CSV table of C-alpha atoms and ligand atoms in Angstrom, one decimal:
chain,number,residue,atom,x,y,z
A,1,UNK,CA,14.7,-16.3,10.4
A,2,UNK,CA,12.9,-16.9,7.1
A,3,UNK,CA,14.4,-14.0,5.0
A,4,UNK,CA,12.2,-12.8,2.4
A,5,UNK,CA,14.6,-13.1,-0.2
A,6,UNK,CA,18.0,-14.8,-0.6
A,7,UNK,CA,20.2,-16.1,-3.1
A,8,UNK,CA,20.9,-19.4,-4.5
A,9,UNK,CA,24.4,-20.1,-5.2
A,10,UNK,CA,25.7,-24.3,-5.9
A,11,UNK,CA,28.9,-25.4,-6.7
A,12,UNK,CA,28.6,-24.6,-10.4
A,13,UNK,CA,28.6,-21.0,-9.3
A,14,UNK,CA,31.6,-21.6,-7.1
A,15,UNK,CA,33.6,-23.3,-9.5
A,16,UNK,CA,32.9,-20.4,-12.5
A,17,UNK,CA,33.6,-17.7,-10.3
A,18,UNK,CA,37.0,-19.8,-8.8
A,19,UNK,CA,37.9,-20.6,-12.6
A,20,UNK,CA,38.2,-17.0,-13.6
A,21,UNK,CA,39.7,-16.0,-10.5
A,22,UNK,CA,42.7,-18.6,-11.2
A,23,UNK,CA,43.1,-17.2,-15.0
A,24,UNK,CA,44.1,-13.6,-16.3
A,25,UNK,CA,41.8,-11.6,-16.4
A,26,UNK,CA,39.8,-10.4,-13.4
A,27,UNK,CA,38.7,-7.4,-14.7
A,28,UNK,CA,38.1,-5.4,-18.3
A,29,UNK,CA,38.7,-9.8,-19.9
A,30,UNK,CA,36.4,-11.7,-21.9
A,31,UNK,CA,33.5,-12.9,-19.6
A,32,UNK,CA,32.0,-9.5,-19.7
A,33,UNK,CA,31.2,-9.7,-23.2
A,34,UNK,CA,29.8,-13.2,-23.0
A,35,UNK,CA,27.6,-12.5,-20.0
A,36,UNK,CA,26.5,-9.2,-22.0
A,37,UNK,CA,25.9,-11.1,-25.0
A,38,UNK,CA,23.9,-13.9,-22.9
A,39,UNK,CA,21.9,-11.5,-21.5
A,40,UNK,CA,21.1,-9.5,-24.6
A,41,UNK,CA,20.0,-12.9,-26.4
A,42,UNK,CA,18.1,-14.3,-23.7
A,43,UNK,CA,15.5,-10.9,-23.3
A,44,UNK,CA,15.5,-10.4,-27.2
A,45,UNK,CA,17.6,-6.7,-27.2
A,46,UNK,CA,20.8,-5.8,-29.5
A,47,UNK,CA,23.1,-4.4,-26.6
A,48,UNK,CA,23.7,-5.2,-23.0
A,49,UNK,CA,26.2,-2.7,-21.3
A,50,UNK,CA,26.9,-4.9,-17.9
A,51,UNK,CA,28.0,-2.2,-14.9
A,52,UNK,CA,28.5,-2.3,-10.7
A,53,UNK,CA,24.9,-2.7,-10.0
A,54,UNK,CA,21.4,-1.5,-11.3
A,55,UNK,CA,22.0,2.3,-9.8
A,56,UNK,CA,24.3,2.6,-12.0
A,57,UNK,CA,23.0,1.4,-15.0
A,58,UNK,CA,20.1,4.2,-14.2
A,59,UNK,CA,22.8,6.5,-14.0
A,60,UNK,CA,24.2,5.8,-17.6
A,61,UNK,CA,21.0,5.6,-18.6
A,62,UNK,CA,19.5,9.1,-17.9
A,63,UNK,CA,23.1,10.4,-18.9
A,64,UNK,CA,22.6,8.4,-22.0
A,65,UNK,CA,19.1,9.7,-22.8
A,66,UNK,CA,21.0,13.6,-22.3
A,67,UNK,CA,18.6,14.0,-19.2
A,68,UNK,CA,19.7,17.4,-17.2
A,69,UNK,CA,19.3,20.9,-15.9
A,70,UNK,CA,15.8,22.0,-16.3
A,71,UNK,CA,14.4,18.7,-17.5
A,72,UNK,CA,11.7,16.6,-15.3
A,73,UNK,CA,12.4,12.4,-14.8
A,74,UNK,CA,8.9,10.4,-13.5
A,75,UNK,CA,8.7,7.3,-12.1
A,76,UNK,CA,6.5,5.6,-9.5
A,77,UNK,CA,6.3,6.3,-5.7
A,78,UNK,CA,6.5,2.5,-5.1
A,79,UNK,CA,9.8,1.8,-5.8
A,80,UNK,CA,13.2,2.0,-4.7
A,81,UNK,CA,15.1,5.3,-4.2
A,82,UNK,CA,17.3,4.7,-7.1
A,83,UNK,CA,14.4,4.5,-9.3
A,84,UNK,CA,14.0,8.4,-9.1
A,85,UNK,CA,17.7,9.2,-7.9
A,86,UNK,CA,19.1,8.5,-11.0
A,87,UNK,CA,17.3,11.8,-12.6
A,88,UNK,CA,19.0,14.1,-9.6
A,89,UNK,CA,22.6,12.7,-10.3
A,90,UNK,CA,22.2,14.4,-13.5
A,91,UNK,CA,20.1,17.8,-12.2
A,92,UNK,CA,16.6,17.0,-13.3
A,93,UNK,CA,13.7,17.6,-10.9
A,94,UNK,CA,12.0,14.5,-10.0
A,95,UNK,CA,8.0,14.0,-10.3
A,96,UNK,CA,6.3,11.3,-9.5
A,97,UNK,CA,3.0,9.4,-10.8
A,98,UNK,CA,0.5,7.6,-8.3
A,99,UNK,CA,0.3,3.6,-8.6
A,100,UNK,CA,-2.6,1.6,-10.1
A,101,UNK,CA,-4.8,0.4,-7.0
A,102,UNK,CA,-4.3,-3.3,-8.7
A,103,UNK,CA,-1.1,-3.9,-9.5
A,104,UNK,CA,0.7,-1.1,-7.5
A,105,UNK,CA,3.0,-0.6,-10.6
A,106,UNK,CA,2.7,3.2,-12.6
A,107,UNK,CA,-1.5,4.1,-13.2
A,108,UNK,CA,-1.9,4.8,-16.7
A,109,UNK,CA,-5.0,6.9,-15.7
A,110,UNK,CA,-2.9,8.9,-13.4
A,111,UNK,CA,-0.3,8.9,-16.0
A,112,UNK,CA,-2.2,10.2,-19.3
A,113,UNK,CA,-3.9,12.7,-16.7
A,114,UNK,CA,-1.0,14.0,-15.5
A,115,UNK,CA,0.7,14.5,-18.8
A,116,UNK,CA,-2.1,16.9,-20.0
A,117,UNK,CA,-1.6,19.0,-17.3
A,118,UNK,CA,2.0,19.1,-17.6
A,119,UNK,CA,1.6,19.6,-21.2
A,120,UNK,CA,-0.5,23.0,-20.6
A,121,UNK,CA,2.2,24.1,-17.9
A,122,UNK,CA,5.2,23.8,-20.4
A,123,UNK,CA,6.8,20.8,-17.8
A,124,UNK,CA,6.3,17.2,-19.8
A,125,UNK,CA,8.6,14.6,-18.4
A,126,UNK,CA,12.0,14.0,-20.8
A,127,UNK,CA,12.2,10.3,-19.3
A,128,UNK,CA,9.6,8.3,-17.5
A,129,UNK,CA,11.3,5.4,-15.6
A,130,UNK,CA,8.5,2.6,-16.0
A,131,UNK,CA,9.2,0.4,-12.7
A,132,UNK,CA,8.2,-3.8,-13.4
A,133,UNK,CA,7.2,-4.0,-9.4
A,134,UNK,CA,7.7,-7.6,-8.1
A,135,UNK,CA,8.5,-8.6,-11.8
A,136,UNK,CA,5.3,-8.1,-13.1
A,137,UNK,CA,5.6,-5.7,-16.2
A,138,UNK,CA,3.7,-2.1,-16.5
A,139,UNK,CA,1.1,-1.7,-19.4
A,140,UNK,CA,4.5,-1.0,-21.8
A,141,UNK,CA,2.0,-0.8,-24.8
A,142,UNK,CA,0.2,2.3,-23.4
A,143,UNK,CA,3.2,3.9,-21.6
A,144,UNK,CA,4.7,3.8,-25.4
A,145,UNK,CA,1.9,5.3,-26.9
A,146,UNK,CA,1.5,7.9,-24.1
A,147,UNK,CA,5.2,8.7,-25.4
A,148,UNK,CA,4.7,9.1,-28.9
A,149,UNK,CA,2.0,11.7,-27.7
A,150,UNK,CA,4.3,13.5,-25.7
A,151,UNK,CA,7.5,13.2,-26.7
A,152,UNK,CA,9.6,11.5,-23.7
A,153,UNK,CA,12.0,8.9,-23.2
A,154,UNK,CA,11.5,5.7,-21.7
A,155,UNK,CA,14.1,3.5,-19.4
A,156,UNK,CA,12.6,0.1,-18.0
A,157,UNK,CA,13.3,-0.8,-14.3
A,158,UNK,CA,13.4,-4.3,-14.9
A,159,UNK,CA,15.8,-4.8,-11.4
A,160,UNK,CA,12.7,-7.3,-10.3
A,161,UNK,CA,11.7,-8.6,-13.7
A,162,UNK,CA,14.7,-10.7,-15.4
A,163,UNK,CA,12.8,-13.7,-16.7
A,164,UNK,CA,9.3,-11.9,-16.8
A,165,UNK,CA,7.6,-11.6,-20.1
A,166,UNK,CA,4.8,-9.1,-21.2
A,167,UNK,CA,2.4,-9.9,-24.1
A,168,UNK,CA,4.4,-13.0,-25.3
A,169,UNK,CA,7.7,-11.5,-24.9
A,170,UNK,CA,11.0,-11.3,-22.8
A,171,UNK,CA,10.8,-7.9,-20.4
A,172,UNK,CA,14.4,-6.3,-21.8
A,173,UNK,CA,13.9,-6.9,-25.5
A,174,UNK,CA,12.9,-3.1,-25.2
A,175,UNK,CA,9.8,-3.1,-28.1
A,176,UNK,CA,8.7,-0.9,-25.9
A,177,UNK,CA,11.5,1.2,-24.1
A,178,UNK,CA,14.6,3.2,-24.9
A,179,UNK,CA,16.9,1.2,-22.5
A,180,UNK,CA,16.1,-1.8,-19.6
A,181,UNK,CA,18.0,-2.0,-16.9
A,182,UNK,CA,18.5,-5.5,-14.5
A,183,UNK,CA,20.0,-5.8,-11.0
A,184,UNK,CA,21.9,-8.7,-9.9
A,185,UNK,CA,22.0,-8.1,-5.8
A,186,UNK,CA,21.7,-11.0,-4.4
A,187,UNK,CA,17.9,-10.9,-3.3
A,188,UNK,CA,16.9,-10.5,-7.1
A,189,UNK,CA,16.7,-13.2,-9.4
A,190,UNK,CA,19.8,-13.7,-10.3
A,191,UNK,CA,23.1,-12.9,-8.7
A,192,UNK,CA,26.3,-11.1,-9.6
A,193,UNK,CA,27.0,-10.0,-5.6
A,194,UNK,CA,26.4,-6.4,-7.0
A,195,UNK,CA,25.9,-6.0,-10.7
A,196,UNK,CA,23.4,-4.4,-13.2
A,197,UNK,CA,23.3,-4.4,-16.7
A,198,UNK,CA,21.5,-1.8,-19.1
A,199,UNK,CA,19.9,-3.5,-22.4
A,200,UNK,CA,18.9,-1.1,-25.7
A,201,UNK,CA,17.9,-2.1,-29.3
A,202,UNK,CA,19.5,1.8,-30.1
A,203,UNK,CA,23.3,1.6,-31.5
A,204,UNK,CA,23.6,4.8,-30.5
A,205,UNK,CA,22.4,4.6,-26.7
A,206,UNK,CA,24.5,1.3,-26.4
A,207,UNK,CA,27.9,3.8,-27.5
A,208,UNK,CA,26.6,6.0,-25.1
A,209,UNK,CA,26.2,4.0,-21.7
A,210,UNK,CA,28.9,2.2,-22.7
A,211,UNK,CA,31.5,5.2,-23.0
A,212,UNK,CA,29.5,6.6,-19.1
A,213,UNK,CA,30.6,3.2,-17.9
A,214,UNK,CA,34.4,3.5,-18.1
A,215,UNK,CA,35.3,7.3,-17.6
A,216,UNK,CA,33.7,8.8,-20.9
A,217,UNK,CA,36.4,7.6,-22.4
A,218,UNK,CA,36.5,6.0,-26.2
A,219,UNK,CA,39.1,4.0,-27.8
A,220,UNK,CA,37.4,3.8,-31.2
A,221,UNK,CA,39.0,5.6,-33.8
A,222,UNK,CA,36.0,6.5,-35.9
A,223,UNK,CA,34.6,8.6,-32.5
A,224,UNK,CA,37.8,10.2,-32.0
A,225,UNK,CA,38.1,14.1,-32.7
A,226,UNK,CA,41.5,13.3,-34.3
A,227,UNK,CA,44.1,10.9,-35.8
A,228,UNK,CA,45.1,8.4,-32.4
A,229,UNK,CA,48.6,9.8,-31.5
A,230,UNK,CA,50.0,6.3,-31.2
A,231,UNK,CA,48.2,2.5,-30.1
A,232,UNK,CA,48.5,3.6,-26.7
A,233,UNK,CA,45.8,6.9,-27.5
A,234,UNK,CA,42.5,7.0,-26.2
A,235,UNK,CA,40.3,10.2,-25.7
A,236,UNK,CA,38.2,11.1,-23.2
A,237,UNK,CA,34.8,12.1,-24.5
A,238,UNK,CA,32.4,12.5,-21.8
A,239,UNK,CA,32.3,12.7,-17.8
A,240,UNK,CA,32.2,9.1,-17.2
A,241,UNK,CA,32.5,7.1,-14.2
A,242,UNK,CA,34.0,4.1,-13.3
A,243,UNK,CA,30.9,1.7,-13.2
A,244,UNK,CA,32.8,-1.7,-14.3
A,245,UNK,CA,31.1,-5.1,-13.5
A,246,UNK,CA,34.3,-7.9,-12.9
A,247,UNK,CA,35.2,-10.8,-14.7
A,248,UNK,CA,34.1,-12.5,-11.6
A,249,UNK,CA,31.4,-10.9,-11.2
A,250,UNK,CA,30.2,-11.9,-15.3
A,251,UNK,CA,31.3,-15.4,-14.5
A,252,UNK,CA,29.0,-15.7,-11.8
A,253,UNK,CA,26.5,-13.9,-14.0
A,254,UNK,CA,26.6,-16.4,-16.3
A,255,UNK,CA,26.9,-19.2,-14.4
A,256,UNK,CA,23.9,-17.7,-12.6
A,257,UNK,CA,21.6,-17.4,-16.1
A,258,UNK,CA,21.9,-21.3,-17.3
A,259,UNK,CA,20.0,-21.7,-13.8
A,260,UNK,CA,17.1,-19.1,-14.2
A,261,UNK,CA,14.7,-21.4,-15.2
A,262,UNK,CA,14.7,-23.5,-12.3
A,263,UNK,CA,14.9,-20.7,-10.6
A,264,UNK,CA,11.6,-18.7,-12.4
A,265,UNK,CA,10.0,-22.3,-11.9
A,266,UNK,CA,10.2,-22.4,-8.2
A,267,UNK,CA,9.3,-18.7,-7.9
A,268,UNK,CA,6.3,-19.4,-10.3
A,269,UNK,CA,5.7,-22.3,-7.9
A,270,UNK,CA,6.0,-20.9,-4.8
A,271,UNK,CA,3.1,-18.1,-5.9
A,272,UNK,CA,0.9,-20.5,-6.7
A,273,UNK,CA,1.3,-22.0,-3.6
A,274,UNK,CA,0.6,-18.8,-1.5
A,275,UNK,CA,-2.1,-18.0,-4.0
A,276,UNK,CA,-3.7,-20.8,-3.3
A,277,UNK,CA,-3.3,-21.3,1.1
A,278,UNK,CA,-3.9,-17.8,1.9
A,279,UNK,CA,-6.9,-17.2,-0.7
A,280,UNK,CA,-9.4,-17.2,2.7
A,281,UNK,CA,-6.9,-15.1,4.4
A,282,UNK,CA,-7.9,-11.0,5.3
A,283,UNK,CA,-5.4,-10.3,2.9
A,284,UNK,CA,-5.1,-8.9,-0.9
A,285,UNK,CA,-3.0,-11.3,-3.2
A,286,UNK,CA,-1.0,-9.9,-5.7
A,287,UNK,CA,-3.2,-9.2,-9.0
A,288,UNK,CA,-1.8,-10.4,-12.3
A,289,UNK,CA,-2.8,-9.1,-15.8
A,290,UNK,CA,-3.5,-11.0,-18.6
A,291,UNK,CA,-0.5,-9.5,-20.5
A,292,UNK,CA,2.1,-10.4,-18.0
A,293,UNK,CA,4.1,-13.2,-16.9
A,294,UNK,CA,5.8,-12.2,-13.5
A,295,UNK,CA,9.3,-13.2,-12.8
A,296,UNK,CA,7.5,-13.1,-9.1
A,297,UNK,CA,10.8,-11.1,-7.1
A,298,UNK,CA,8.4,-9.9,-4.8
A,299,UNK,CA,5.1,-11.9,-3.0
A,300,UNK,CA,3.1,-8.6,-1.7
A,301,UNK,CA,0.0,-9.7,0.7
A,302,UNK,CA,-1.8,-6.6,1.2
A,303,UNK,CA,-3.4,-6.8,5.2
A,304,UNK,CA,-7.0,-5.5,5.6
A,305,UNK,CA,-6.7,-4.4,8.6
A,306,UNK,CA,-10.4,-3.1,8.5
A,307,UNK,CA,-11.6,-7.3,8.9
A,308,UNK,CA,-8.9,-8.1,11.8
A,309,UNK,CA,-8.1,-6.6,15.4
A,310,UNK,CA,-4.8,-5.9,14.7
A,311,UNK,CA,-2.8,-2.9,12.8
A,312,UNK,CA,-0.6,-3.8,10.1
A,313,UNK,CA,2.9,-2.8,12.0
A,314,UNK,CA,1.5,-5.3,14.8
A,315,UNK,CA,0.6,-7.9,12.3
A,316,UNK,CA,4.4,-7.3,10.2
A,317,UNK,CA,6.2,-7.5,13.4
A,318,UNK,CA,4.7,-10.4,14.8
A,319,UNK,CA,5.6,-12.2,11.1
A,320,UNK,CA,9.1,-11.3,12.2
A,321,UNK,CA,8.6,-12.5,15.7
A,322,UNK,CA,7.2,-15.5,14.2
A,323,UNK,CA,11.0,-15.8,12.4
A,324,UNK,CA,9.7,-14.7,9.1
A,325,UNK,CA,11.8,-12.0,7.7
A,326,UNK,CA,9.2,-10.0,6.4
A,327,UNK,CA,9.8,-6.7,4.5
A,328,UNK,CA,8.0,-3.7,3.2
A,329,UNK,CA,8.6,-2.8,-0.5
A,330,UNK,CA,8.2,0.1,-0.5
A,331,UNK,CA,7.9,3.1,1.3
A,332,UNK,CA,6.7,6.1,-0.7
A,333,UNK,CA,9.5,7.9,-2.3
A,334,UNK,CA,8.1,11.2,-2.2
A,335,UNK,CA,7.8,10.8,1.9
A,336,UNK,CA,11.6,10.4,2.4
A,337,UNK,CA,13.2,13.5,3.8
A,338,UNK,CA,15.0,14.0,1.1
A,339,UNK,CA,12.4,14.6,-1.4
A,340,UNK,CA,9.9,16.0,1.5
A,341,UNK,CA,12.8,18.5,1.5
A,342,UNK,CA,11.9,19.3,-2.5
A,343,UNK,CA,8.0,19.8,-1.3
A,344,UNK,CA,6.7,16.8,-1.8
A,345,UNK,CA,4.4,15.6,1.6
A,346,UNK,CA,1.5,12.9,2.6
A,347,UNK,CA,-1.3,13.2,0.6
A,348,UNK,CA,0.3,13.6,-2.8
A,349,UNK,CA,0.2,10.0,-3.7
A,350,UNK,CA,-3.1,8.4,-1.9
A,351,UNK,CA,-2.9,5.0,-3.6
A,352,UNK,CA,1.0,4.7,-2.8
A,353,UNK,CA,0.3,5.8,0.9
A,354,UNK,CA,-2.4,3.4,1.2
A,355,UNK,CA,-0.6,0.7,-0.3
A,356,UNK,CA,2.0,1.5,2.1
A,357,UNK,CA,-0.3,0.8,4.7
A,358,UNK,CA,-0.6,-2.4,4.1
A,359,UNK,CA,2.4,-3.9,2.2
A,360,UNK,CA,4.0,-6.6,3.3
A,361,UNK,CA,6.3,-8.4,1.1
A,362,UNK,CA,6.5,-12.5,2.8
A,363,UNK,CA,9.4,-14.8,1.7
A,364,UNK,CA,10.0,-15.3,-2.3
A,365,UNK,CA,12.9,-17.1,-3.3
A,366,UNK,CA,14.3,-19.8,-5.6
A,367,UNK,CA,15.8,-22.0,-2.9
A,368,UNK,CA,13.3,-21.7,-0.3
A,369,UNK,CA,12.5,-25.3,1.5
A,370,UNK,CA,8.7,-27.0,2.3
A,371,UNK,CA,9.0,-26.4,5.6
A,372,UNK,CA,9.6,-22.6,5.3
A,373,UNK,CA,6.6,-22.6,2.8
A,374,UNK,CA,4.4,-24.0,5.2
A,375,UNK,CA,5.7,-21.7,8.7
A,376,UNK,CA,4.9,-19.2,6.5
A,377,UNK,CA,1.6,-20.3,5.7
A,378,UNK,CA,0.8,-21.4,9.4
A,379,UNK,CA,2.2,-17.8,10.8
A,380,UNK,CA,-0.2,-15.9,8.3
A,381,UNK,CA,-2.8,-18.0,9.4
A,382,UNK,CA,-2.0,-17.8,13.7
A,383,UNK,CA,-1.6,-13.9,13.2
A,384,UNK,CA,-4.7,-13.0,10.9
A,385,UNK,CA,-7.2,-15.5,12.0
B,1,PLP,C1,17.3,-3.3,-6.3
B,1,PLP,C2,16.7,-2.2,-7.1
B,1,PLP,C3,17.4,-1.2,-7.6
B,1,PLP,C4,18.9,-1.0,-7.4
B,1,PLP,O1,19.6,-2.1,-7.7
B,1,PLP,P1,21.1,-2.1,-7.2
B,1,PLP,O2,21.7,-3.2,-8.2
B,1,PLP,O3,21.2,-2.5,-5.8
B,1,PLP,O4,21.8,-0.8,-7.5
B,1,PLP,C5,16.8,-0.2,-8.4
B,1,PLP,N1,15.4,-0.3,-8.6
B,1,PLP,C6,14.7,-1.2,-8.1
B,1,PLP,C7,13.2,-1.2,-8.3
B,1,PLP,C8,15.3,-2.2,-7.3
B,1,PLP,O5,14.5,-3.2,-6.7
């Protein structure tokens, strides 16, 4: 099986990761800071806070922004669970804002419509989680100015978009945004195993997700409530958690970054490869705007079913017959049972249920071989044609 993702790990990897692993420090040692501070310097931003994964780092990041009780978190439909999760680990209620029809990430229509009406009913959003789908950036410029209007927070799920710019610019260096947040599971761009990290141009916000991290707990003096007790004193603050990234983890992390350009490249390349063999095909490419570069985690075809004799479950599961590993991203938040528990039901969303109705996300990866290119290719072509 073709997967439709997959990492790409070479003996550079192995040997940083084996490194670390033979020194002192596994965890809480130096190779956090240096893979923060790589991070932080290569998308432009001030602070990286590096933690377990990317559900995490939306965690902090709500509890950062002081997101709770009574307060309402938005993101997209289209995304991954965490994406809107993150707001009912800390008690908000969860809304949710229908995708554009071209580039399936947050509609700013829907968006600046939905804000007036929220603004008349008393229940404007305190954060809007702006969700980079595939690695192609949302319109930052007009979410930002839709914030200044209203008054909410903004947090950046960049877990597809490491490497992506928008408008000339590394996604993460937060001109836009309160806080970015990056995932490192292995079917993103680059690995850690699990790992997230949570970038922010605000001193304050970096204290902040960086005291959630480790327990709420701070060991500088000048935040304490007292004199320290003794070198061993440190005072818990705030409910934290333990959401600690390894040394081994960082050291992958790092040994991972030198290679994302190669590995941007052959994403960048591989797109223009599908762009260009399945252009005849009864399917939608993926639609890029001028303003963005994607970091291309995802390759979305979008199946008219209405020009072929076959339905879109047929035509995904003979991709997957066909050995391609084929995958939907996503379906509709709002239509889990979870939050169709909280009211939510089909027909809230139309442009995320129709999208879910003809997703299908074909393999996109770094290490992927010509021959795998071209199945894919040739499949596509047997099963729509
Ligand atoms: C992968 C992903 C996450 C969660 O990342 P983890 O590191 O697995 O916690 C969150 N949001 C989106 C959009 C993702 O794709």
């Amino acid at each position: 099986m073709i997967p439709y993702g997959r990492q790409d790990i070479d003996d550079s990897d192995i040997e940083a990761v084996v490194e670390t692993l033979r020194g002192d420090r596994l965890t809480q040692g130096p190779k956090i800071p240096q893979f923060e501070n790589l991070v932080a310097d290569f998308c432009g931003a001030k602070h990286a806070i590096a933690v377990a994964n990317a559900t995490a780092a939306l965690h902090i990041s709500c509890l950062a922004l002081r997101i709770g009780t009574g307060d309402w978190l938005w993101t997209s439909p289209i995304t991954f669970v965490a994406s809107s999760n993150c707001g009912l680990y800390c008690g908000a209620q969860v809304d949710f804002v229908d995708i554009d029809p071209d580039t399936y990430n947050i509609s700013i229509e829907a968006l600046e419509a939905k804000l007036e009406v929220a603004e008349k009913n008393g229940k404007l959003p305190k954060v809007l989680v702006a969700v980079h789908l595939c690695g192609q950036s949302c319109d930052m410029r007009a979410i930002h100015a839709l914030s200044q209007k209203y008054g909410f927070r903004i947090v950046e799920d960049a877990s597809h978009a490491i490497g992506g710019e928008y408008r000339g610019k590394p996604i993460g260096n937060c001109e836009f945004s309160d806080i970015t947040v990056f995932s490192f599971h292995p079917v993103k761009i680059i690995t850690t195993g699990e790992g997230g990290l949570a970038v922010t141009n605000n001193p304050e916000l970096a204290t902040r997700l960086d005291r959630f991290r480790s327990h709420g707990i701070t060991r500088d003096e000048t935040l304490m409530t007292n004199e320290p007790d003794g070198p061993w004193y440190y005072q818990q603050l705030d409910l934290g958690y333990n959401y600690r990234l390894t040394d081994l983890q960082a050291a992958l992390g790092i040994s991972q970054l030198k290679r994302i350009e190669p590995f941007l490249a052959a994403r960048r390349s591989l797109a223009d490869y599908y762009n260009e063999k399945l252009s005849e095909l009864p399917l939608r490419q993926p639609r890029q705007i001028p303003d963005s570069l994607s970091a291309w985690h995802l390759y979305v075809v979008r199946i008219q079913c209405e020009n072929i004799n076959k339905t879109h479950r047929q035509v995904f599961e003979k991709l997957r017959q066909a050995g391609i590993g084929v995958n939907l991203h996503y379906i509709p938040v709002h239509l889990q049972p979870y939050y169709a528990a909280m009211g939510f039901k089909q027909g809230d969303f139309p442009e995320a249920e129709k999208y879910y109705g003809e997703a299908i996300s074909i393999p996109m990866f770094a290490a992927i071989m010509d021959d795998e290119k071209r199945t894919v290719v040739r499949s596509l072509e047997q099963i729509l044609i």
